[in-house]
Coordinates of C-alpha atoms in Angstrom, one line a residue:
M1 CA -16.3 -18.0 -25.3
P2 CA -14.4 -15.6 -23.0
T3 CA -12.7 -17.0 -20.0
A4 CA -14.4 -16.3 -16.7
V5 CA -12.4 -14.4 -14.2
E6 CA -12.8 -17.2 -11.7
D7 CA -11.1 -19.6 -14.1
I8 CA -8.0 -17.5 -13.9
I9 CA -7.8 -16.9 -10.2
L10 CA -9.3 -20.0 -8.6
S11 CA -7.9 -23.5 -8.4
K12 CA -9.8 -26.8 -8.5
D13 CA -7.1 -29.0 -6.9
E14 CA -5.0 -26.7 -4.7
R15 CA -5.8 -24.8 -1.5
T16 CA -4.7 -21.2 -1.2
F17 CA -2.5 -21.7 1.9
Q18 CA -1.4 -25.3 1.4
Y19 CA 2.3 -24.5 0.6
D20 CA 2.9 -22.4 3.7
K21 CA 5.2 -25.2 5.0
D22 CA 7.3 -25.0 1.9
L23 CA 8.0 -21.2 2.1
L24 CA 11.6 -20.2 2.6
T25 CA 12.9 -19.0 5.9
L26 CA 14.0 -15.4 5.9
P27 CA 17.8 -15.4 6.0
V28 CA 20.1 -13.1 8.0
P29 CA 22.1 -11.4 5.2
D30 CA 25.9 -11.4 5.0
L31 CA 27.2 -8.3 6.9
S32 CA 30.0 -7.5 4.5
Y33 CA 27.6 -7.6 1.5
T34 CA 25.0 -5.4 3.2
L35 CA 27.7 -2.8 4.1
K36 CA 29.0 -2.9 0.5
K37 CA 25.5 -2.2 -0.8
Y38 CA 25.0 0.6 1.8
L39 CA 28.2 2.4 0.8
A40 CA 27.2 2.1 -2.9
S41 CA 23.9 3.7 -2.1
V42 CA 25.5 6.6 -0.2
H43 CA 28.1 7.4 -2.9
P44 CA 25.9 9.4 -5.4
L45 CA 24.3 11.5 -2.6
V46 CA 27.2 12.9 -0.7
T47 CA 30.4 14.9 -1.3
P48 CA 33.8 13.0 -1.7
E49 CA 34.8 14.2 1.7
E50 CA 31.6 13.0 3.3
Y51 CA 31.9 9.7 1.6
K52 CA 35.4 9.2 2.9
K53 CA 34.2 9.8 6.4
T54 CA 31.3 7.4 6.0
E55 CA 33.6 4.8 4.5
A56 CA 35.7 5.0 7.7
V57 CA 32.6 4.7 9.9
V58 CA 31.4 1.7 8.0
Q59 CA 34.8 0.0 8.2
Q60 CA 35.0 0.5 11.9
F61 CA 31.4 -0.8 12.3
A62 CA 32.3 -3.9 10.3
Q63 CA 35.3 -4.7 12.5
E64 CA 33.8 -3.9 15.9
E65 CA 30.1 -3.3 16.8
G66 CA 28.7 -4.7 13.6
K67 CA 30.4 -8.0 14.1
Y68 CA 29.0 -8.3 17.6
L69 CA 25.5 -7.3 16.5
Q70 CA 25.5 -9.6 13.5
Q71 CA 26.3 -12.5 15.8
K72 CA 23.4 -11.5 18.2
L73 CA 21.0 -11.1 15.2
T74 CA 22.0 -14.6 13.9
E75 CA 21.3 -16.1 17.4
F76 CA 18.0 -14.2 17.6
A77 CA 16.9 -15.5 14.2
Q78 CA 17.6 -19.2 15.0
G79 CA 14.4 -21.2 15.1
Q80 CA 12.3 -18.4 13.5
R81 CA 10.9 -18.5 10.1
N82 CA 10.9 -14.8 9.8
W83 CA 13.1 -12.9 12.3
L84 CA 11.9 -9.5 10.9
D85 CA 8.2 -10.2 11.0
K86 CA 7.1 -8.6 14.4
W87 CA 9.9 -6.0 14.4
W88 CA 8.7 -4.7 11.0
E89 CA 5.1 -4.6 12.0
D90 CA 5.9 -2.8 15.2
T91 CA 8.5 -0.3 14.1
A92 CA 7.1 0.5 10.6
Y93 CA 3.4 0.7 11.7
L94 CA 2.2 0.0 15.2
E95 CA 4.6 2.2 17.1
V96 CA 4.2 5.2 14.7
R97 CA 2.0 7.9 16.3
L98 CA 1.0 9.7 13.2
P99 CA -2.7 10.0 12.4
A100 CA -3.9 7.0 10.4
P101 CA -5.0 9.1 7.3
L102 CA -1.3 10.0 6.8
M103 CA -0.4 6.3 6.8
N104 CA -3.2 4.5 5.0
M105 CA -3.1 3.4 1.4
A106 CA -5.8 4.7 -1.0
G107 CA -6.8 5.1 -4.6
P108 CA -9.5 5.8 -7.1
G109 CA -11.5 2.9 -8.4
P110 CA -10.6 2.0 -12.0
Y111 CA -14.2 1.5 -13.1
R112 CA -14.8 4.6 -15.3
D113 CA -14.5 2.7 -18.5
I114 CA -17.6 0.7 -17.6
W115 CA -19.1 3.1 -15.0
P116 CA -18.6 6.7 -16.0
A117 CA -19.7 9.4 -13.6
Q118 CA -23.5 9.4 -13.6
T119 CA -26.0 11.0 -11.1
G120 CA -28.1 8.6 -9.2
T121 CA -25.9 5.5 -9.5
Q122 CA -24.3 5.5 -6.0
I123 CA -26.5 2.8 -4.5
P124 CA -26.9 0.4 -7.4
R125 CA -23.1 0.5 -8.2
A126 CA -22.2 0.1 -4.5
A127 CA -24.4 -3.0 -4.4
V128 CA -22.8 -4.7 -7.3
A129 CA -19.2 -3.8 -6.2
L130 CA -20.0 -5.0 -2.7
H131 CA -21.4 -8.3 -3.9
Y132 CA -18.2 -9.1 -5.8
T133 CA -15.9 -7.9 -3.1
L134 CA -17.7 -10.3 -0.7
K135 CA -17.2 -13.1 -3.3
F136 CA -13.5 -12.5 -3.1
W137 CA -13.7 -12.8 0.7
E138 CA -15.7 -16.0 0.3
F139 CA -13.1 -17.5 -2.1
T140 CA -10.5 -16.8 0.6
R141 CA -12.7 -18.3 3.3
K142 CA -13.0 -21.5 1.2
E143 CA -9.3 -21.3 0.2
M144 CA -10.1 -21.4 -3.5
Q145 CA -7.6 -18.9 -4.9
K146 CA -4.6 -20.4 -6.7
P147 CA -1.5 -20.5 -4.7
M148 CA 1.0 -18.1 -6.4
R149 CA 4.5 -18.9 -7.5
D150 CA 7.3 -16.5 -8.4
G151 CA 9.3 -16.6 -11.7
K152 CA 11.5 -19.3 -10.3
G153 CA 8.6 -21.6 -9.5
R154 CA 8.9 -21.0 -5.7
P155 CA 5.6 -20.8 -3.7
M156 CA 4.8 -17.3 -2.6
C157 CA 3.4 -16.4 0.8
M158 CA -0.4 -16.0 0.7
Y159 CA -1.0 -15.0 4.4
Q160 CA -1.9 -11.4 3.5
Y161 CA -5.1 -12.8 2.0
K162 CA -6.2 -13.6 5.6
R163 CA -5.3 -10.1 6.8
I164 CA -7.1 -7.8 4.5
F165 CA -10.6 -8.8 5.7
N166 CA -12.1 -8.8 9.2
T167 CA -9.0 -7.0 10.5
V168 CA -8.5 -3.8 12.5
R169 CA -5.7 -1.7 14.0
V170 CA -6.7 -1.0 17.6
P171 CA -5.0 2.2 19.0
G172 CA -2.7 1.8 22.0
V173 CA -1.2 4.5 24.2
H174 CA 2.4 3.5 23.2
R175 CA 1.8 0.9 20.5
D176 CA -1.2 -0.1 18.5
K177 CA -2.4 -3.7 18.2
L178 CA -3.5 -5.5 15.0
V179 CA -6.5 -7.8 15.6
H180 CA -7.6 -10.4 13.1
Y181 CA -11.1 -11.9 13.1
F182 CA -10.9 -13.6 9.8
K183 CA -10.9 -17.4 9.6
T184 CA -11.0 -19.9 6.8
E185 CA -14.0 -22.3 6.8
R186 CA -11.6 -25.1 8.0
E187 CA -10.4 -22.9 10.9
W188 CA -13.9 -21.9 12.2
N189 CA -16.6 -19.4 11.9
C190 CA -15.9 -15.8 10.9
P191 CA -18.0 -12.6 11.2
T192 CA -20.0 -12.1 8.1
H193 CA -21.4 -8.5 8.6
I194 CA -20.0 -5.3 7.2
V195 CA -20.4 -1.7 8.5
V196 CA -21.9 0.9 6.3
M197 CA -21.5 4.6 7.0
S198 CA -23.7 7.3 5.6
K199 CA -24.0 11.0 6.7
G200 CA -21.7 10.0 9.6
H201 CA -24.1 7.4 10.9
I202 CA -22.9 3.8 11.3
F203 CA -24.9 0.7 10.5
R204 CA -24.4 -3.0 10.8
L205 CA -25.4 -4.9 7.7
E206 CA -25.6 -8.7 7.4
T207 CA -24.1 -9.9 4.1
M208 CA -25.6 -13.4 4.0
G209 CA -29.1 -14.8 3.9
D210 CA -30.3 -17.6 6.1
D211 CA -29.1 -20.1 3.5
G212 CA -25.5 -18.9 3.9
E213 CA -25.4 -17.3 0.4
I214 CA -24.0 -13.8 -0.1
L215 CA -26.7 -11.2 -0.8
T216 CA -27.3 -10.5 -4.4
P217 CA -26.8 -6.9 -5.8
P218 CA -30.6 -6.3 -5.8
E219 CA -30.7 -7.3 -2.1
F220 CA -27.7 -5.2 -1.2
E221 CA -29.3 -2.3 -3.2
M222 CA -32.4 -2.5 -1.1
Q223 CA -30.4 -2.6 2.2
L224 CA -28.1 0.2 1.2
Q225 CA -31.1 2.4 0.2
R226 CA -32.6 1.7 3.6
I227 CA -29.4 2.9 5.2
K228 CA -29.2 6.0 3.1
D229 CA -32.8 7.0 3.7
E230 CA -32.5 6.4 7.5
S231 CA -29.2 8.3 7.7
I232 CA -30.9 11.3 6.1
A233 CA -33.9 11.1 8.4
L234 CA -31.8 10.8 11.5
G235 CA -30.2 14.2 11.1
P236 CA -26.7 15.1 12.4
A237 CA -24.5 12.1 13.5
Q238 CA -22.4 11.8 16.6
G239 CA -19.2 12.2 14.8
V240 CA -17.3 9.3 16.5
P241 CA -15.5 8.2 13.3
F242 CA -13.5 11.5 13.4
L243 CA -11.7 10.1 16.5
T244 CA -10.0 7.5 14.3
S245 CA -8.2 10.3 12.4
M246 CA -6.5 11.5 15.6
E247 CA -2.9 11.1 16.6
R248 CA -2.7 7.5 17.8
T249 CA -2.1 8.0 21.5
A250 CA -4.9 10.6 21.7
W251 CA -7.3 8.2 19.9
A252 CA -6.2 5.4 22.3
E253 CA -7.1 7.5 25.2
A254 CA -10.5 8.5 23.7
R255 CA -11.2 4.8 22.9
N256 CA -10.4 3.8 26.5
R257 CA -12.8 6.4 27.7
L258 CA -15.5 5.2 25.3
V259 CA -15.1 1.6 26.6
S260 CA -15.1 2.5 30.2
L261 CA -18.1 4.9 29.9
H262 CA -20.7 2.3 28.9
P263 CA -20.7 -1.5 28.0
Q264 CA -22.7 -0.6 24.9
N265 CA -19.8 1.3 23.5
Y266 CA -17.5 -1.8 23.6
Q267 CA -20.2 -3.8 21.8
V268 CA -20.4 -1.2 19.1
L269 CA -16.7 -1.0 18.7
Q270 CA -16.5 -4.8 18.5
T271 CA -19.1 -4.8 15.8
I272 CA -17.1 -2.3 13.7
E273 CA -13.7 -3.8 14.3
E274 CA -14.6 -7.4 13.5
S275 CA -16.6 -6.5 10.4
V276 CA -15.5 -7.9 7.0
L277 CA -15.0 -4.4 5.7
A278 CA -16.4 -0.9 5.8
V279 CA -18.5 0.9 3.1
W280 CA -18.9 4.6 2.9
L281 CA -21.8 6.2 1.1
E282 CA -20.2 9.6 0.4
D283 CA -21.7 12.9 -0.4
G284 CA -20.3 14.9 -3.4
T285 CA -19.5 14.3 -7.0
P286 CA -15.7 14.1 -7.7
G287 CA -14.5 15.1 -11.1
D288 CA -11.4 14.0 -12.9
E289 CA -9.0 11.2 -11.7
S290 CA -6.8 13.6 -9.7
H291 CA -9.8 14.9 -7.8
L292 CA -10.9 11.4 -7.1
A293 CA -7.4 10.4 -6.0
N294 CA -7.3 13.3 -3.5
M295 CA -10.7 12.3 -2.2
S296 CA -9.5 8.8 -1.7
L297 CA -6.5 9.9 0.4
L298 CA -8.1 12.8 2.3
G299 CA -11.8 13.0 1.7
S300 CA -14.5 13.9 4.1
G301 CA -13.8 12.0 7.4
E302 CA -17.4 11.7 8.8
N303 CA -17.8 8.2 7.3
R304 CA -14.3 6.8 7.6
W305 CA -13.2 4.4 10.2
F306 CA -9.5 4.7 9.4
D307 CA -8.5 1.7 11.5
K308 CA -10.3 -0.8 9.2
S309 CA -8.1 -3.0 7.0
L310 CA -10.3 -2.4 4.0
S311 CA -12.9 0.2 3.0
S312 CA -14.7 1.3 -0.1
G313 CA -16.4 4.6 -0.8
F314 CA -19.1 5.4 -3.3
Y315 CA -20.0 9.0 -4.4
E316 CA -23.3 10.3 -5.5
N317 CA -22.1 10.2 -9.2
G318 CA -21.2 6.5 -8.9
L319 CA -17.4 7.0 -8.7
V320 CA -15.5 4.8 -6.3
V321 CA -12.5 5.0 -4.0
S322 CA -10.8 2.4 -1.8
S323 CA -8.7 2.8 1.3
A324 CA -6.8 0.3 3.5
D325 CA -4.6 0.2 6.6
H326 CA -1.1 -0.5 5.5
T327 CA -0.2 -2.4 8.6
P328 CA -1.7 -5.9 7.7
A329 CA -0.9 -6.0 4.0
E330 CA 0.8 -4.4 1.0
G331 CA -1.0 -2.5 -1.6
I332 CA -1.0 -5.5 -3.9
M333 CA -3.9 -7.0 -1.9
L334 CA -6.0 -4.0 -2.9
V335 CA -4.9 -4.6 -6.5
Y336 CA -6.0 -8.2 -6.4
I337 CA -9.4 -7.5 -5.0
T338 CA -10.1 -4.4 -7.1
F339 CA -8.9 -6.0 -10.3
Y340 CA -11.2 -9.0 -9.7
V341 CA -14.2 -6.7 -9.2
H342 CA -13.2 -4.7 -12.3
N343 CA -13.0 -7.8 -14.5
K344 CA -16.4 -9.0 -13.2
L345 CA -18.0 -5.7 -14.1
H346 CA -16.7 -6.1 -17.6
E347 CA -17.9 -9.7 -17.7
I348 CA -21.5 -8.6 -16.8
G349 CA -21.5 -5.4 -18.7
G350 CA -21.6 -3.3 -15.5
K351 CA -25.1 -4.6 -14.6
W352 CA -26.2 -7.6 -12.5
Q353 CA -27.4 -10.4 -14.8
G354 CA -28.7 -12.8 -12.1
S355 CA -31.8 -13.2 -10.0
K356 CA -33.8 -10.1 -9.0
T357 CA -35.6 -12.0 -6.3
I358 CA -35.2 -10.4 -2.8
R359 CA -35.3 -12.7 0.2
P360 CA -36.8 -11.6 3.5
L361 CA -33.9 -9.7 5.2
P362 CA -33.4 -8.1 8.6
D363 CA -33.2 -4.4 8.7
P364 CA -29.7 -2.9 9.0
K365 CA -28.9 -2.0 12.6
H366 CA -28.1 1.6 13.5
L367 CA -25.1 1.7 15.9
Q368 CA -25.0 4.4 18.5
F369 CA -22.4 5.3 21.2
E370 CA -23.0 6.6 24.7
L371 CA -21.1 9.9 25.0
D372 CA -20.2 12.3 27.7
S373 CA -19.2 16.0 27.4
H374 CA -15.5 15.1 27.4
L375 CA -15.9 12.7 24.5
M376 CA -18.0 15.2 22.6
Q377 CA -15.3 17.8 23.0
S378 CA -12.7 15.3 21.7
I379 CA -14.9 14.6 18.7
E380 CA -15.2 18.3 17.9
K381 CA -11.4 18.8 18.2
A382 CA -10.8 15.7 16.0
R383 CA -13.3 17.1 13.4
K384 CA -11.4 20.5 13.3
D385 CA -8.0 18.8 13.2
Y386 CA -9.1 16.6 10.3
A387 CA -10.3 19.6 8.4
E388 CA -6.6 20.8 8.6
I389 CA -5.3 17.3 7.7
R390 CA -7.4 17.4 4.5
Q391 CA -5.3 20.4 3.3
I392 CA -1.9 18.8 4.1
A393 CA -1.2 17.2 0.7
T394 CA -2.1 17.2 -3.0
A395 CA -2.3 14.2 -5.4
E396 CA -2.0 14.3 -9.1
V397 CA -2.8 11.4 -11.5
R398 CA -1.1 11.7 -14.9
E399 CA -1.4 9.3 -17.8
Y400 CA 1.5 9.1 -20.3
T401 CA 0.1 7.7 -23.5
K402 CA 2.9 7.9 -26.0
Y403 CA 4.2 4.4 -25.1
G404 CA 4.1 1.7 -22.4
K405 CA 5.0 -1.9 -21.8
N406 CA 4.8 -2.9 -25.5
Y407 CA 7.4 -0.4 -26.6
C408 CA 9.7 -1.2 -23.8
K409 CA 9.5 -4.9 -24.6
Q410 CA 10.2 -4.2 -28.3
K411 CA 13.3 -2.3 -27.3
R412 CA 14.3 -5.0 -24.8
L413 CA 14.1 -2.5 -21.9
H414 CA 12.3 -3.4 -18.7
P415 CA 9.3 -1.0 -18.2
D416 CA 9.8 -0.8 -14.5
A417 CA 13.4 0.3 -14.9
M418 CA 12.3 2.8 -17.6
C419 CA 9.8 4.3 -15.1
Q420 CA 12.5 4.5 -12.4
M421 CA 15.0 6.2 -14.7
A422 CA 12.3 8.7 -15.8
M423 CA 11.7 9.5 -12.1
Q424 CA 15.4 10.0 -11.5
L425 CA 15.9 12.2 -14.5
A426 CA 12.8 14.2 -13.7
Y427 CA 14.1 14.9 -10.2
Y428 CA 17.5 15.8 -11.4
R429 CA 16.2 18.2 -14.0
L430 CA 14.0 20.0 -11.4
Y431 CA 16.6 20.2 -8.6
K432 CA 20.0 19.7 -10.2
K433 CA 20.8 16.9 -7.8
M434 CA 19.9 13.3 -7.1
A435 CA 17.4 12.1 -4.5
P436 CA 17.6 9.1 -2.1
T437 CA 15.0 6.9 -3.6
Y438 CA 12.9 4.1 -2.2
Q439 CA 11.3 1.5 -4.4
T440 CA 9.3 -1.4 -3.0
A441 CA 10.8 -4.8 -3.6
P442 CA 8.6 -7.8 -2.6
L443 CA 9.8 -10.7 -0.5
K444 CA 6.8 -13.0 -0.9
Q445 CA 8.8 -16.2 -1.4
F446 CA 9.7 -16.0 2.3
Y447 CA 7.4 -17.0 5.1
H448 CA 5.4 -13.9 6.1
G449 CA 7.6 -11.9 3.7
R450 CA 6.8 -8.2 3.3
T451 CA 9.2 -5.9 1.5
E452 CA 12.8 -4.8 1.2
T453 CA 13.9 -1.3 0.1
M454 CA 15.4 -1.1 -3.3
R455 CA 17.6 2.0 -3.4
T456 CA 17.3 3.1 -7.0
C457 CA 19.6 6.2 -6.9
T458 CA 22.9 4.7 -8.2
D459 CA 26.2 6.0 -9.5
E460 CA 25.1 4.7 -12.9
A461 CA 21.8 6.6 -12.8
F462 CA 23.6 9.8 -11.7
A463 CA 26.1 9.6 -14.5
W464 CA 23.3 9.2 -17.1
C465 CA 21.2 12.0 -15.6
K466 CA 24.1 14.4 -15.7
A467 CA 24.9 13.4 -19.3
M468 CA 21.3 13.7 -20.7
D469 CA 21.2 17.5 -20.8
D470 CA 25.0 18.0 -21.4
P471 CA 25.5 19.1 -25.1
T472 CA 29.1 18.1 -24.9
V473 CA 28.2 14.4 -24.4
A474 CA 27.6 12.4 -27.6
Q475 CA 24.2 10.6 -28.1
S476 CA 26.0 7.3 -28.3
K477 CA 27.6 7.9 -24.9
K478 CA 24.3 9.0 -23.4
F479 CA 22.8 5.7 -24.6
E480 CA 25.7 3.7 -23.2
L481 CA 25.2 5.4 -19.8
F482 CA 21.5 4.8 -20.1
V483 CA 21.9 1.1 -20.7
N484 CA 24.4 0.9 -17.8
A485 CA 21.8 2.5 -15.5
I486 CA 19.0 0.2 -16.6
N487 CA 21.1 -2.9 -16.2
K488 CA 22.3 -1.8 -12.8
H489 CA 18.7 -1.2 -11.7
N490 CA 17.5 -4.6 -12.9
K491 CA 20.4 -6.3 -11.1
D492 CA 19.8 -4.4 -7.9
F493 CA 16.1 -5.0 -7.9
A494 CA 16.6 -8.8 -8.4
E495 CA 19.0 -8.8 -5.4
A496 CA 16.6 -6.7 -3.3
C497 CA 13.9 -9.3 -3.9
E498 CA 16.2 -11.9 -2.3
L499 CA 16.9 -9.7 0.7
K500 CA 20.3 -8.7 -0.7
A501 CA 19.9 -5.0 -0.3
C502 CA 20.7 -3.2 3.0
D503 CA 17.8 -1.5 4.8
R504 CA 16.0 -4.4 6.5
H505 CA 19.3 -6.0 7.6
L506 CA 20.5 -2.6 9.0
L507 CA 17.2 -2.2 10.8
G508 CA 17.7 -5.6 12.4
L509 CA 21.1 -4.6 13.6
Y510 CA 19.9 -1.3 14.9
L511 CA 17.0 -3.0 16.9
I512 CA 19.3 -5.7 18.3
S513 CA 21.5 -2.9 19.6
K514 CA 18.6 -1.0 21.0
E515 CA 17.1 -4.0 22.8
E516 CA 20.5 -4.7 24.4
G517 CA 20.7 -1.1 25.6
R518 CA 23.9 -0.4 23.8
P519 CA 24.9 3.0 22.5
I520 CA 23.6 3.8 19.0
P521 CA 26.3 2.7 16.5
A522 CA 28.0 5.6 14.7
L523 CA 26.8 4.2 11.4
F524 CA 23.2 5.3 12.3
T525 CA 24.2 8.8 13.5
D526 CA 26.5 9.5 10.6
P527 CA 24.9 12.3 8.4
S528 CA 25.2 10.1 5.4
F529 CA 22.7 7.6 6.9
V530 CA 19.9 10.2 6.6
K531 CA 21.2 11.7 3.4
S532 CA 21.0 8.3 1.7
G533 CA 17.4 7.7 2.9
G534 CA 18.0 5.9 6.2
G535 CA 15.4 6.2 8.9
G536 CA 12.6 6.8 6.4
N537 CA 14.2 9.8 4.9
Y538 CA 13.7 8.9 1.2
I539 CA 13.0 12.0 -0.8
L540 CA 11.5 10.0 -3.7
S541 CA 9.2 7.3 -2.4
T542 CA 8.1 5.1 -5.2
S543 CA 6.3 1.8 -5.9
C544 CA 5.1 0.0 -9.0
I545 CA 1.4 -0.8 -8.6
G546 CA 1.6 -3.5 -11.3
Y547 CA 0.3 -4.2 -14.7
T548 CA -3.4 -4.0 -14.1
S549 CA -6.1 -1.3 -14.2
V550 CA -5.6 -0.5 -10.5
L551 CA -3.9 2.6 -9.1
G552 CA -3.1 3.6 -5.5
A553 CA -0.7 5.5 -3.3
V554 CA 0.3 6.6 0.2
L555 CA 1.3 10.1 1.3
P556 CA 5.0 11.1 1.2
M557 CA 7.4 9.7 3.7
C558 CA 9.1 12.9 5.0
E559 CA 9.5 16.6 4.5
N560 CA 10.2 17.6 0.9
C561 CA 9.4 14.1 -0.2
I562 CA 7.7 13.2 -3.5
G563 CA 5.6 10.1 -3.5
C564 CA 5.4 8.6 -7.0
F565 CA 3.4 5.4 -7.6
Y566 CA 2.9 4.1 -11.1
R567 CA 1.0 1.6 -13.2
I568 CA 2.4 -0.1 -16.3
N569 CA 0.0 -1.0 -19.2
E570 CA 0.6 -2.1 -22.7
D571 CA 0.5 1.4 -24.3
K572 CA 0.5 3.8 -21.4
L573 CA 2.2 4.6 -18.1
T574 CA 0.2 6.2 -15.3
F575 CA 1.8 8.2 -12.4
Y576 CA 0.1 8.9 -9.1
V577 CA 2.2 11.7 -7.5
T578 CA 1.7 13.0 -3.9
T579 CA 3.4 16.0 -2.2
W580 CA 3.1 18.0 1.0
N581 CA 1.5 21.4 0.4
A582 CA 3.9 23.0 3.0
D583 CA 6.9 22.0 0.9
V584 CA 7.1 25.0 -1.5
A585 CA 9.8 23.4 -3.6
T586 CA 7.7 20.4 -4.5
S587 CA 4.6 20.1 -6.7
S588 CA 2.7 17.0 -7.6
S589 CA 1.6 18.4 -11.0
G590 CA 5.1 19.8 -11.7
Y591 CA 6.8 16.5 -11.0
A592 CA 4.3 14.5 -13.0
T593 CA 4.9 16.8 -16.0
E594 CA 8.7 16.4 -15.6
C595 CA 8.3 12.6 -15.5
C596 CA 6.4 12.7 -18.8
N597 CA 9.1 15.0 -20.3
A598 CA 11.8 12.5 -19.2
L599 CA 10.0 9.6 -20.9
D600 CA 9.9 11.7 -24.1
S601 CA 13.7 12.3 -23.8
M602 CA 14.3 8.6 -23.2
R603 CA 12.3 7.5 -26.2
E604 CA 14.1 10.0 -28.4
L605 CA 17.4 8.6 -27.2
V606 CA 16.4 4.9 -27.6
D607 CA 14.9 5.5 -31.1
Q608 CA 18.0 7.3 -32.3
Q609 CA 20.3 4.5 -31.0
G610 CA 18.2 1.5 -31.7
P611 CA 17.6 -1.5 -29.4
S612 CA 20.5 -2.5 -27.3
A613 CA 22.0 -6.0 -27.3
N614 CA 23.4 -5.1 -23.9
A615 CA 20.1 -4.2 -22.2
T616 CA 18.6 -6.8 -19.9
K617 CA 15.9 -8.6 -21.8
L618 CA 12.4 -8.9 -20.5

């Protein structure tokens, strides 16, 4: 008999958060090692003359300002389990003034294999998916998920499970605020309603019956159909959700006006903000996976409350998208939830197998704001501005089906390193230069651990990329350089996951300097800092989404940047590429094609040379 999904993810004798006390304290890295790693990351991206100047700047920093700031950072970290926690949340997210659609994570639902596009399936599919998403929320409330451990057996931080539900990013004039309404059952009560948006209208929907049980899919289907019918009958909506797509200070000012205008507005905002999640009943029928990916990132904004920590959208042909605020959690939380729902759909054959009985249920409540002429003008401006934002970027989803994890394992080559090398080679072939590259490295063994930046553009990768299309270099030499680059990547990634890279430490030193009102150290104003990716200037922004059926992305980091997010499966590799439309030198489809070509070249090289005894084994 097949194993139920719950048997895999739930524990009978452990609580989800019980090992919080055993999590490692985030250390302050060694300054000399951080600066060594930084210089190594600069080397392949600058000229010899520029590198020599940077080397002198770094040496002076190590002997003077850096030594002082390191001492201050060490003192600041004393008594804290994670000295970076609040700094990272503030500087990476809450202080950023960009509109939320440019910051949020999003992706297509992976359900086509069991739910292909089909007219008339929007409401019943939304009901089933919503039921199982709420089951995941309930497991977290009851602390039933298995506590995770890393490859070394160390407990991993689970606190993001508490942050993905019942959470909202509230706009502020200078800095936003993250507000959590989620509580476990042991902690206290927690809001149990969701908000559903259809035709731009907002509804409050209770998710539990009087007996405390989550509504069944037939019950959700009835309630969602009521909402859809009423939203059509109501006619044009107020358009308030468009305000959440504004630049953050402008949205904060509009929100303040909403609150001060009428007490009802605060109550409506509170209902939306404390809800478990948001559901969008979207118009339209997206086509292929790339179309759906684009709609997930920058679809119609009339139903989207971009501040919510988690939202799911359902189109008229039954295709699904997800979106989440990046502030409270990494994309892996969307992976966990979506993968659970996907597996449950397989388990039940895509159709609810339980009771069809419908309990007496209260009608969904239509939420309305009181508006004045000033707010209505702000809404119209936000609506027009979002129409322009929708044209700002393009996504491309590309499946490479010639090989995947199984082939890499057979050849004793780590599939993540293979994908990263393919991205380096693709960029080099397109632009005849290397790119400063960001890869997400998780720090979940630390208390409230988030991520470190793994800088994947190395001297070893550069040497291999240059050799690959050089006819004067022997195949055996190309393979030797390839193995060196792979091994370097694996070593650097393992170190980054222990906070032995450079970016987060350098950020801490910079912020200590700023808080003390000192002049900005020359290290941070040196041109090599930006050229190597510092300050969020990574030209390749990459992240492995994992080894499941789930795929997601964020928009590119900076001008001329290419976002490349990828999924690894047994016999295929999938790339989710994003680029800004204004950057004429970049193309999502063009870069995706070149990544696939690079993977072809790599297989040809590996097959010619055979498996390497020197390559790091899986």
